[in-house]
Amino acid sequence: MVEIGSILAKAVRTEASDVHINVGMQPIVRVNTELMEMDFPIISNDDARDILLSLVGQEKFDKFEQARDLDFSTSITDPDQRFRVNAHYQRDTIAIAFRLICDRVPSIDKLHLPEKVKDFADLPSGLVLVTGHTGAGKSTTLASIIGLINTKYRKRVITIEDPIEYWLLNDKCMIEQREVGSDCPDFATGLRHILRQDPDIIMVGEMRDLETTSFALTAAETGHLVFSTLHTTNTSQSMERIIDIYPAGQQTQARTMLANALQAVVSQTLFRRADEPGMVPSTEIMLCTSAVRNCIRENRIYEIPNIIETSRRYGMHTMDNSIAQLCLDGYIDKEEAILRSSNRAKMEQALQLAGTVTRRSRRR
């Protein structure tokens, strides 16, 4: 049998973010977004079955056989490391995906997030959303904000996550982390009685359904600071996603609640760094000014991108603003900046103009 502990230990030492076990292949790791084969034997059908059985036990394995999909977490001791795991079937064979869970929460500075993100740790109440596609670093950004709060304030923080990706150790804060599946059956159930548990700050791993979304808005409106994520790529999509969760007859009320509760939206994506190995986030930041709140209430969400574009003095910026700055600072390649911008011609022109200005200033 292939020893899964050895595979995971080697993955940790190579600073991988993910490990993949698929029948007919050697184990695969992802390092800085690149997939690489590991120096282990090819996984057989029996290997995959035995690995999963050793990780979850017979009872959960039997449930997996029925559902054909299973989320859980596991750990190794040398080195000490936790993993988020998904087991599933593909081509009628078992496949297992491991994601490393970190207990060393990176700082906002270490992540190269905008300085404005630090201000979210000082908010007394309201809703802050971090949005982006899967793997964009949303959970890491949330953990870094909670980590900053933990160094500054004596607050009670309760999180509900699926799964827990960072162990948040108590510093000044008292932190409780609940994991969907092991500590509560789902987000909605976990949140149902959370207001009776005396939280100052609530972190909801994802706003997936009406009950979870409604709770987050209500909690934010009633004096709690709430953090959550959405699988959306910009502020406008995020607003529309929240409103569309509600039935048509409740959407006017939902817009009012959202306008009252929302404090900020950070949308992010990751770029491969050009200056050194690793990734760097590009962000869009929207702050809820009175103009933004009016747009939400009056169903003029389409106007919000223009408000962001013209409100840089308040700390807002568009994704393209961020991409351009990362390129000018040497973090990402010009070609990738242009390729992944929303308007390639405009991005190319902006970078060309900025480069010309820089060269002129150097000559002076």
C-alpha angles and dihedrals in degrees: 000000000000109000107236092192091062092048093050093044091053090047090055092050091051089052093242120170096204140022124202127200114194129164114253094023139082114253111281127213130194114221118177090343093307120118115223134178117241124225095253132109121277111274115249127203090256091048092056092047093048093047093053093043091052091052101046108020129233099292096055091039090057090051089049090053089057099040095035089216134070136178120199142136131241139175144208127211104212100077098011105242139146126212137200107221137196121188119192143150126260124174086356092298131106117260124185128198121195124195118192115239114210127213093190104082110209117228123246089249092050090053091050091235118158117274089241090071089069090064090065089070089063098053113118095209144339138084125299118188127200111195138182144110123297110292095021093121099256095141091047092052091050091048091051091053092048088046090056091048088050091060095047113035141041097232136144109240124191121185131189111197140171094232122353104247100177127034104228108206120204115259112148092337129072103229129193118185119195122191123211109240098024105040099024134005097238143344095268094052092045091051097044096087100020094108088063089059095070100245124177093184128028126193116195112192093217138352097229106154145019096269094050093045093047091050093050092052093045093048091048091049093050099058105280127120107233127190124190144149139236131194093237129117103219144015097264092052089049093053092047093047092054094047093045091055088070123077113259092256092056100044097094090055090045091055090052092049092047093048090052097043106037118097104167146345124213114191116188146177132181130245128194108249118245096198099053141350114293142052134286127199126238112203146193114208124197121182120198103246121168089264091055092046090052091051091053094047094046095044093246096131090140088072095058097084090058091049090052091049093053098040103068090125087068093052098265123131139167125243090253091052088055095045091051092050092049089052094047090049091053098247097118137026120263091232093056092044090056094042095053099040121105091237112031097186092049092047093050091049093048093050091046092050093046090050091051092050091048092051091049092050091050091053089054 
